[in-house]
Short mmCIF file of N, CA and C in Angstrom, two decimals:
data_model
loop_
_atom_site.label_atom_id
_atom_site.label_comp_id
_atom_site.label_asym_id
_atom_site.label_seq_id
_atom_site.Cartn_x
_atom_site.Cartn_y
_atom_site.Cartn_z
N MET P 15 10.15 -14.78 -27.25
CA MET P 15 9.20 -14.28 -27.31
C MET P 15 9.39 -13.24 -28.38
N GLN P 16 8.58 -12.62 -29.26
CA GLN P 16 9.14 -11.56 -30.34
C GLN P 16 8.57 -10.80 -29.83
N ILE P 17 9.59 -9.19 -29.95
CA ILE P 17 9.37 -7.97 -29.23
C ILE P 17 8.28 -7.41 -29.77
N TRP P 18 7.81 -7.26 -31.00
CA TRP P 18 6.83 -6.33 -31.57
C TRP P 18 5.92 -7.46 -31.67
N ARG P 19 5.42 -8.45 -31.14
CA ARG P 19 4.45 -9.19 -30.64
C ARG P 19 4.11 -9.80 -29.29
N CYS P 20 4.70 -8.70 -28.18
CA CYS P 20 5.20 -9.63 -26.80
C CYS P 20 3.93 -9.38 -26.41
N PRO P 21 3.29 -10.64 -25.83
CA PRO P 21 1.58 -10.66 -25.45
C PRO P 21 1.73 -9.89 -23.67
N MET P 22 3.28 -9.45 -23.19
CA MET P 22 3.29 -8.56 -21.86
C MET P 22 3.16 -7.55 -21.84
N GLY P 23 2.81 -6.46 -23.48
CA GLY P 23 2.69 -5.26 -23.52
C GLY P 23 3.62 -4.67 -23.97
N ALA P 24 5.20 -5.33 -24.03
CA ALA P 24 6.36 -4.23 -24.34
C ALA P 24 6.23 -4.59 -25.20
N SER P 25 6.72 -2.86 -26.38
CA SER P 25 6.98 -3.01 -27.95
C SER P 25 8.02 -2.88 -28.32
N PHE P 26 8.15 -2.84 -29.59
CA PHE P 26 9.42 -1.76 -30.06
C PHE P 26 9.11 -1.15 -30.95
N SER P 27 9.21 0.53 -30.27
CA SER P 27 8.50 1.20 -31.67
C SER P 27 9.91 1.73 -32.33
N SER P 28 9.90 1.56 -33.72
CA SER P 28 11.06 2.15 -34.43
C SER P 28 10.69 3.48 -35.23
N PRO P 29 11.33 4.01 -35.59
CA PRO P 29 11.37 5.06 -36.38
C PRO P 29 10.48 4.43 -37.77
N ALA P 30 10.43 5.43 -38.04
CA ALA P 30 9.07 5.64 -39.50
C ALA P 30 10.27 5.01 -40.31
N ALA P 31 9.72 4.17 -41.05
CA ALA P 31 10.21 3.41 -42.30
C ALA P 31 11.00 4.19 -43.03
N PRO P 32 11.82 4.60 -44.00
CA PRO P 32 12.51 5.03 -44.78
C PRO P 32 11.75 4.88 -46.08
N SER P 33 11.81 6.18 -46.89
CA SER P 33 11.25 6.04 -48.15
C SER P 33 11.68 5.26 -48.84
N PRO P 34 11.39 4.95 -50.54
CA PRO P 34 12.38 4.27 -50.84
C PRO P 34 13.41 4.77 -51.90
N GLY P 35 13.34 5.94 -51.92
CA GLY P 35 14.67 7.14 -52.44
C GLY P 35 15.71 6.84 -51.22
N GLU P 36 15.06 7.17 -49.73
CA GLU P 36 15.86 7.49 -48.93
C GLU P 36 16.71 6.00 -48.47
N ARG P 37 16.43 5.03 -48.66
CA ARG P 37 16.61 3.81 -48.83
C ARG P 37 18.17 3.47 -49.61
N LEU P 38 17.75 4.12 -50.73
CA LEU P 38 18.24 3.49 -51.78
C LEU P 38 19.79 4.82 -51.52
N ILE P 39 19.50 6.18 -50.74
CA ILE P 39 20.46 6.63 -50.39
C ILE P 39 21.40 6.53 -49.95
N ASN P 40 20.47 5.56 -48.53
CA ASN P 40 21.54 5.00 -47.52
C ASN P 40 22.44 4.07 -47.89
N ILE P 41 22.12 3.17 -48.82
CA ILE P 41 22.39 2.22 -49.00
C ILE P 41 23.85 1.91 -49.85
N ALA P 42 23.49 3.51 -50.70
CA ALA P 42 25.01 3.68 -51.75
C ALA P 42 25.91 4.64 -51.04
N ALA P 43 25.53 5.00 -50.09
CA ALA P 43 26.22 5.58 -48.89
C ALA P 43 27.37 4.79 -48.11
N GLN P 44 26.81 3.72 -47.85
CA GLN P 44 27.34 2.57 -46.91
C GLN P 44 28.44 2.15 -47.88
N THR P 45 30.01 1.69 -46.65
CA THR P 45 30.54 1.57 -47.43
C THR P 45 30.83 -0.07 -46.94
N PRO P 46 31.51 -0.80 -47.76
CA PRO P 46 31.52 -2.02 -48.44
C PRO P 46 32.12 -2.45 -46.86
N PRO P 47 31.22 -3.83 -46.21
CA PRO P 47 32.24 -4.07 -45.21
C PRO P 47 33.56 -4.89 -45.82
N SER P 48 34.43 -4.93 -44.68
CA SER P 48 35.53 -5.50 -45.29
C SER P 48 35.89 -6.65 -44.56
N ILE P 49 36.23 -7.60 -45.38
CA ILE P 49 36.23 -9.24 -45.35
C ILE P 49 37.82 -9.82 -44.46
N GLY P 50 37.70 -10.26 -43.62
CA GLY P 50 39.22 -10.69 -43.32
C GLY P 50 39.61 -11.73 -43.35
N LEU P 51 40.66 -12.36 -44.20
CA LEU P 51 41.08 -13.22 -44.51
C LEU P 51 42.04 -14.06 -43.27
N PRO P 52 41.18 -15.55 -43.07
CA PRO P 52 42.34 -16.29 -41.45
C PRO P 52 43.48 -15.94 -41.29
N ASP P 53 44.10 -15.98 -41.20
CA ASP P 53 45.36 -16.47 -40.57
C ASP P 53 46.03 -17.67 -40.18
N LEU P 54 46.81 -18.26 -41.72
CA LEU P 54 47.00 -19.67 -41.73
C LEU P 54 48.17 -20.18 -40.58
N SER P 55 48.52 -18.78 -40.07
CA SER P 55 49.95 -19.61 -39.18
C SER P 55 49.37 -19.89 -37.90
N LEU P 56 48.26 -19.77 -38.13
CA LEU P 56 47.61 -19.68 -36.27
C LEU P 56 47.49 -21.35 -36.33
N PRO P 57 47.23 -22.14 -35.27
CA PRO P 57 46.92 -23.25 -35.46
C PRO P 57 45.23 -23.42 -35.64
N LEU P 58 44.58 -24.54 -36.14
CA LEU P 58 43.39 -24.68 -36.14
C LEU P 58 42.51 -25.72 -35.11
N ILE P 59 42.20 -25.52 -33.76
CA ILE P 59 41.57 -26.38 -32.81
C ILE P 59 40.13 -26.40 -33.07
N PRO P 60 39.90 -27.81 -32.80
CA PRO P 60 38.54 -28.56 -33.52
C PRO P 60 37.80 -28.01 -31.99
N VAL P 61 36.24 -27.66 -32.37
CA VAL P 61 35.69 -27.01 -31.08
C VAL P 61 34.14 -28.28 -31.38
N GLN P 62 33.81 -29.08 -30.27
CA GLN P 62 32.86 -29.44 -30.45
C GLN P 62 31.29 -28.85 -29.53
N ALA P 63 30.92 -28.36 -30.27
CA ALA P 63 29.34 -27.64 -29.43
C ALA P 63 28.60 -29.11 -28.35
N ASP P 64 28.31 -28.65 -27.39
CA ASP P 64 27.29 -29.53 -26.51
C ASP P 64 25.71 -28.99 -26.43
N GLU P 65 26.04 -27.82 -27.31
CA GLU P 65 24.46 -26.89 -27.10
C GLU P 65 24.38 -26.63 -25.25
N GLN P 66 25.33 -26.54 -24.62
CA GLN P 66 25.02 -25.76 -23.55
C GLN P 66 25.82 -24.88 -23.24
N ALA P 67 25.28 -23.60 -22.43
CA ALA P 67 26.11 -22.67 -22.04
C ALA P 67 27.24 -23.03 -21.11
N ASN P 68 28.70 -22.42 -21.86
CA ASN P 68 29.95 -22.96 -20.57
C ASN P 68 29.82 -21.66 -19.94
N VAL P 69 28.69 -21.50 -18.84
CA VAL P 69 29.12 -20.16 -17.94
C VAL P 69 27.66 -20.85 -16.76
N ASP P 70 28.92 -20.09 -15.63
CA ASP P 70 28.71 -20.36 -14.27
C ASP P 70 27.71 -20.06 -13.62
N ILE P 71 26.28 -20.05 -13.12
CA ILE P 71 25.31 -19.28 -12.59
C ILE P 71 24.72 -19.38 -11.16
N SER P 72 25.58 -20.58 -11.03
CA SER P 72 25.06 -20.93 -9.65
C SER P 72 25.21 -19.86 -8.50
N ASP P 73 26.15 -18.86 -8.54
CA ASP P 73 26.74 -18.26 -7.31
C ASP P 73 25.56 -17.19 -6.98
N ASP P 74 24.89 -16.64 -5.56
CA ASP P 74 24.57 -15.69 -5.54
C ASP P 74 24.06 -14.92 -5.97
N ALA P 75 25.02 -13.88 -6.88
CA ALA P 75 24.44 -12.68 -7.41
C ALA P 75 23.65 -13.82 -9.18
N PHE P 76 22.91 -14.59 -9.16
CA PHE P 76 22.34 -14.54 -10.19
C PHE P 76 20.65 -15.39 -9.41
N ASP P 77 20.88 -14.89 -8.56
CA ASP P 77 19.46 -15.40 -7.95
C ASP P 77 18.06 -14.65 -8.78
N PHE P 78 18.33 -13.55 -9.07
CA PHE P 78 17.64 -13.09 -9.46
C PHE P 78 16.95 -14.09 -10.82
N VAL P 79 17.56 -14.65 -11.70
CA VAL P 79 17.28 -15.64 -12.69
C VAL P 79 16.18 -17.09 -12.02
N ARG P 80 16.77 -17.41 -10.55
CA ARG P 80 15.77 -18.43 -10.14
C ARG P 80 14.73 -17.42 -9.46
N SER P 81 14.57 -16.38 -9.15
CA SER P 81 13.15 -15.89 -8.80
C SER P 81 12.47 -16.13 -9.66
N ILE P 82 12.47 -16.09 -11.07
CA ILE P 82 11.78 -15.93 -12.23
C ILE P 82 10.79 -17.16 -12.60
N ARG P 83 9.31 -16.63 -11.97
CA ARG P 83 8.36 -17.35 -11.69
C ARG P 83 7.46 -17.80 -12.88
N VAL P 84 6.92 -18.18 -13.78
CA VAL P 84 6.08 -18.29 -14.64
C VAL P 84 4.83 -19.29 -14.23
N TYR P 85 3.58 -18.74 -14.44
CA TYR P 85 2.50 -19.61 -13.86
C TYR P 85 1.33 -19.52 -15.27
N HIS P 86 1.01 -20.30 -15.62
CA HIS P 86 0.23 -20.90 -16.60
C HIS P 86 -0.90 -21.28 -16.18
N ILE P 87 -2.00 -20.49 -16.35
CA ILE P 87 -3.27 -20.07 -15.58
C ILE P 87 -4.09 -21.19 -16.42
N GLN P 88 -4.97 -22.11 -15.86
CA GLN P 88 -6.01 -22.23 -16.88
C GLN P 88 -7.11 -23.03 -16.10
N PHE P 89 -7.85 -21.83 -15.02
CA PHE P 89 -8.72 -22.48 -14.49
C PHE P 89 -10.03 -22.22 -14.54
N SER P 90 -11.30 -22.65 -14.11
CA SER P 90 -12.40 -22.37 -14.31
C SER P 90 -13.80 -23.27 -12.92
N GLN P 91 -14.78 -22.73 -13.22
CA GLN P 91 -15.36 -23.01 -12.10
C GLN P 91 -16.79 -22.73 -12.36
N ARG P 92 -17.75 -23.33 -12.00
CA ARG P 92 -19.23 -22.96 -11.74
C ARG P 92 -20.11 -23.92 -11.44
N ARG P 93 -21.46 -23.73 -11.54
CA ARG P 93 -22.05 -24.62 -10.30
C ARG P 93 -23.05 -25.60 -11.42
N ASN P 94 -23.90 -26.48 -11.35
CA ASN P 94 -24.34 -27.22 -12.52
C ASN P 94 -25.80 -27.75 -11.81
N ARG P 95 -26.23 -27.98 -12.81
CA ARG P 95 -27.71 -28.02 -12.53
C ARG P 95 -28.16 -28.56 -11.14
N ASP P 96 -27.72 -29.47 -10.79
CA ASP P 96 -27.79 -29.98 -8.85
C ASP P 96 -27.24 -29.07 -7.87
N GLY P 97 -26.91 -28.08 -8.56
CA GLY P 97 -26.08 -27.26 -7.67
C GLY P 97 -24.15 -27.60 -6.69
N ASP P 98 -23.76 -28.40 -7.54
CA ASP P 98 -22.42 -28.74 -7.22
C ASP P 98 -21.90 -28.21 -8.08
N CYS P 99 -21.11 -27.33 -7.14
CA CYS P 99 -19.52 -26.83 -7.68
C CYS P 99 -18.56 -27.46 -8.20
N ILE P 100 -18.54 -27.30 -9.84
CA ILE P 100 -17.81 -28.35 -10.77
C ILE P 100 -15.99 -27.01 -10.87
N SER P 101 -15.58 -27.69 -10.86
CA SER P 101 -14.29 -26.43 -11.00
C SER P 101 -12.95 -27.56 -11.90
N SER P 102 -12.31 -26.21 -12.42
CA SER P 102 -11.01 -27.03 -13.64
C SER P 102 -9.91 -26.85 -13.13
N ASP P 103 -8.83 -27.07 -12.43
CA ASP P 103 -7.62 -26.09 -12.48
C ASP P 103 -6.52 -26.90 -12.78
N ALA P 104 -5.96 -26.16 -14.22
CA ALA P 104 -4.61 -27.09 -14.94
C ALA P 104 -3.46 -26.67 -14.81
N THR P 105 -3.27 -25.78 -13.58
CA THR P 105 -2.37 -24.38 -13.48
C THR P 105 -0.78 -25.02 -13.09
N ARG P 106 0.34 -24.64 -14.20
CA ARG P 106 1.36 -24.74 -14.21
C ARG P 106 2.10 -24.00 -13.91
N ILE P 107 3.46 -24.37 -12.76
CA ILE P 107 4.54 -23.50 -12.79
C ILE P 107 5.75 -23.59 -13.25
N GLY P 108 6.04 -22.25 -14.22
CA GLY P 108 8.01 -23.03 -14.99
C GLY P 108 8.89 -22.19 -13.65
N SER P 109 9.80 -22.83 -13.55
CA SER P 109 11.01 -21.78 -12.50
C SER P 109 12.11 -22.40 -13.11
N TYR P 110 13.36 -21.57 -13.05
CA TYR P 110 15.09 -21.80 -13.29
C TYR P 110 15.15 -22.89 -12.51
N GLY P 111 16.61 -23.74 -12.75
CA GLY P 111 17.27 -24.30 -11.86
C GLY P 111 18.68 -23.40 -11.24
N VAL P 112 18.87 -24.34 -10.70
CA VAL P 112 21.05 -24.10 -10.14
C VAL P 112 21.28 -23.03 -11.60
N GLN P 113 21.43 -23.63 -12.50
CA GLN P 113 22.43 -23.43 -13.99
C GLN P 113 21.58 -23.07 -14.63
N GLY P 114 20.04 -22.49 -14.65
CA GLY P 114 19.49 -21.63 -15.62
C GLY P 114 18.66 -22.68 -16.27
N ASP P 115 18.62 -24.42 -15.54
CA ASP P 115 17.63 -25.19 -16.29
C ASP P 115 16.29 -24.79 -16.01
N TYR P 116 15.49 -24.98 -17.01
CA TYR P 116 13.81 -24.88 -17.11
C TYR P 116 13.32 -25.53 -16.85
N HIS P 117 12.37 -25.97 -16.08
CA HIS P 117 11.13 -27.11 -15.85
C HIS P 117 9.58 -26.67 -15.47
N TRP P 118 8.87 -27.32 -15.94
CA TRP P 118 7.14 -27.01 -15.27
C TRP P 118 6.88 -28.03 -14.23
N LEU P 119 5.92 -27.70 -13.14
CA LEU P 119 5.76 -28.48 -12.30
C LEU P 119 4.52 -27.66 -12.16
N ARG P 120 3.11 -29.21 -11.89
CA ARG P 120 1.61 -28.77 -11.92
C ARG P 120 1.90 -27.85 -10.25
N SER P 121 0.63 -26.99 -10.68
CA SER P 121 0.81 -26.24 -9.41
C SER P 121 -1.19 -26.43 -9.46
N SER P 122 -1.79 -25.02 -8.47
CA SER P 122 -2.70 -24.69 -8.55
C SER P 122 -3.02 -23.11 -8.34
N VAL P 123 -4.58 -22.52 -8.62
CA VAL P 123 -4.67 -21.72 -8.39
C VAL P 123 -4.20 -21.08 -7.35
N ALA P 124 -4.18 -21.85 -5.97
CA ALA P 124 -3.83 -21.63 -5.17
C ALA P 124 -2.68 -21.13 -4.61
N GLN P 125 -1.64 -21.25 -4.92
CA GLN P 125 -0.64 -20.77 -5.49
C GLN P 125 0.06 -19.97 -6.10
N VAL P 126 -1.06 -19.54 -6.76
CA VAL P 126 -0.41 -18.15 -7.51
C VAL P 126 -0.50 -16.62 -6.78
N PRO P 127 0.56 -15.89 -6.96
CA PRO P 127 0.52 -14.70 -5.61
C PRO P 127 -0.03 -14.41 -5.98
N PRO P 128 -0.80 -12.71 -5.00
CA PRO P 128 -2.17 -12.29 -4.67
C PRO P 128 -1.71 -10.97 -5.54
N ALA P 129 -0.52 -10.76 -6.59
CA ALA P 129 -0.58 -9.71 -7.54
C ALA P 129 -1.27 -9.93 -8.88
N SER P 130 -1.75 -11.33 -8.89
CA SER P 130 -2.25 -11.88 -10.14
C SER P 130 -4.04 -11.20 -10.21
N ALA P 131 -4.36 -11.09 -11.05
CA ALA P 131 -5.78 -10.65 -11.55
C ALA P 131 -6.53 -11.88 -11.66
N LEU P 132 -6.20 -13.04 -11.17
CA LEU P 132 -7.19 -13.75 -11.03
C LEU P 132 -8.52 -13.82 -9.80
N PRO P 133 -9.37 -13.59 -10.43
CA PRO P 133 -10.97 -13.49 -9.42
C PRO P 133 -10.36 -14.49 -8.31
N ARG P 134 -10.74 -14.40 -7.09
CA ARG P 134 -11.02 -15.52 -6.17
C ARG P 134 -12.21 -15.34 -5.15
N PRO P 135 -12.86 -15.81 -5.72
CA PRO P 135 -14.60 -15.93 -5.28
C PRO P 135 -14.64 -17.06 -3.86
N LEU P 136 -15.45 -16.37 -2.96
CA LEU P 136 -15.52 -16.74 -1.80
C LEU P 136 -16.36 -17.67 -2.21
N HIS P 137 -17.26 -18.08 -2.68
CA HIS P 137 -18.12 -19.14 -3.18
C HIS P 137 -17.93 -19.52 -4.46
N CYS P 138 -18.92 -20.88 -4.92
CA CYS P 138 -19.01 -20.80 -6.36
C CYS P 138 -19.51 -20.25 -7.39
N ALA P 139 -18.87 -18.81 -7.73
CA ALA P 139 -19.10 -18.19 -8.83
C ALA P 139 -18.69 -18.34 -10.22
N SER P 140 -18.81 -18.28 -11.31
CA SER P 140 -18.62 -18.43 -12.41
C SER P 140 -17.92 -17.81 -12.38
N VAL P 141 -16.46 -18.81 -13.03
CA VAL P 141 -15.47 -18.23 -13.44
C VAL P 141 -14.91 -18.25 -14.46
N SER P 142 -14.10 -18.13 -15.52
CA SER P 142 -13.07 -18.46 -16.55
C SER P 142 -12.12 -17.69 -16.41
N TYR P 143 -10.87 -18.16 -16.50
CA TYR P 143 -9.55 -17.17 -16.35
C TYR P 143 -8.56 -18.29 -17.42
N ARG P 144 -8.21 -17.53 -17.49
CA ARG P 144 -6.64 -18.19 -18.69
C ARG P 144 -5.40 -16.86 -18.71
N ALA P 145 -4.21 -17.31 -18.72
CA ALA P 145 -3.22 -16.16 -18.04
C ALA P 145 -2.41 -16.80 -18.19
N VAL P 146 -1.20 -15.82 -18.78
CA VAL P 146 0.19 -16.39 -18.08
C VAL P 146 0.69 -15.30 -16.75
N PHE P 147 0.85 -15.33 -15.97
CA PHE P 147 1.45 -14.89 -14.57
C PHE P 147 3.26 -15.00 -14.35
N VAL P 148 3.64 -14.00 -14.60
CA VAL P 148 5.46 -13.95 -14.14
C VAL P 148 5.92 -13.16 -13.31
N ASP P 149 6.50 -13.60 -11.83
CA ASP P 149 6.53 -12.65 -11.48
C ASP P 149 8.02 -13.05 -10.83
N TRP P 150 8.96 -11.90 -10.09
CA TRP P 150 10.44 -12.24 -10.43
C TRP P 150 10.97 -10.93 -8.59
N ARG P 151 12.20 -11.42 -8.53
CA ARG P 151 12.90 -10.27 -7.93
C ARG P 151 13.73 -9.89 -8.24
N ASP P 152 14.64 -8.76 -8.68
CA ASP P 152 15.10 -8.44 -9.90
C ASP P 152 16.52 -8.43 -8.57
N HIS P 153 17.98 -7.78 -9.08
CA HIS P 153 19.21 -8.15 -8.71
C HIS P 153 19.39 -6.89 -7.06
N ALA P 154 18.32 -6.18 -6.60
CA ALA P 154 18.44 -5.31 -5.79
C ALA P 154 16.66 -6.44 -4.63
N GLY P 155 16.46 -6.93 -5.03
CA GLY P 155 15.42 -7.72 -4.55
C GLY P 155 13.88 -7.02 -5.12
N ASN P 156 13.52 -6.30 -5.61
CA ASN P 156 12.31 -5.39 -5.58
C ASN P 156 11.30 -6.16 -6.73
N TYR P 157 10.21 -6.38 -6.18
CA TYR P 157 9.03 -7.61 -6.60
C TYR P 157 9.23 -6.60 -8.33
N GLY P 158 8.77 -7.76 -9.05
CA GLY P 158 8.05 -7.35 -10.12
C GLY P 158 6.94 -8.21 -10.69
N PHE P 159 6.32 -7.86 -11.73
CA PHE P 159 5.39 -9.13 -11.96
C PHE P 159 4.56 -8.45 -13.81
N GLU P 160 3.74 -9.90 -14.85
CA GLU P 160 3.37 -8.95 -15.76
C GLU P 160 2.58 -10.15 -15.52
N GLU P 161 1.01 -9.86 -16.62
CA GLU P 161 0.42 -10.70 -16.23
C GLU P 161 -0.70 -10.67 -17.66
N VAL P 162 -0.96 -11.99 -18.49
CA VAL P 162 -1.60 -11.67 -20.18
C VAL P 162 -2.33 -12.63 -19.54
N ARG P 163 -3.75 -11.98 -19.93
CA ARG P 163 -4.93 -13.02 -20.29
C ARG P 163 -5.07 -13.57 -21.72
N TYR P 164 -5.82 -14.58 -22.01
CA TYR P 164 -5.80 -15.05 -23.09
C TYR P 164 -7.15 -15.93 -23.12
#
């Protein structure tokens, strides 16, 4: 996510941009970065990347990562002319595995936590609801959530 366009309502408030004159003074006052030359006496070791982090997060201390659940809610219902209740539920849930691998599974609005603002009408009221709902438990076990409708 880009913090300056975060749909969860977080934002990065930077200080007011300096004027062009202030920027020139700041640039002129900077010391040039030092450039380090490689130590040729050290051996070069070839490294091959496999696009995976080499960190083991299977320990219970990382349960907070596995507690993160992302619900992509796409739900609608209405009555047709004949009085039949027509509903569409394309809700999915995303979660993290033991080593931080992320996957999506089909779900339903029945599985969305009560903290969501998802309307839950008892009868076939007209509803159209699209949102991303994220919930988690932090390292101390405290529950948290955010929801963004779109």
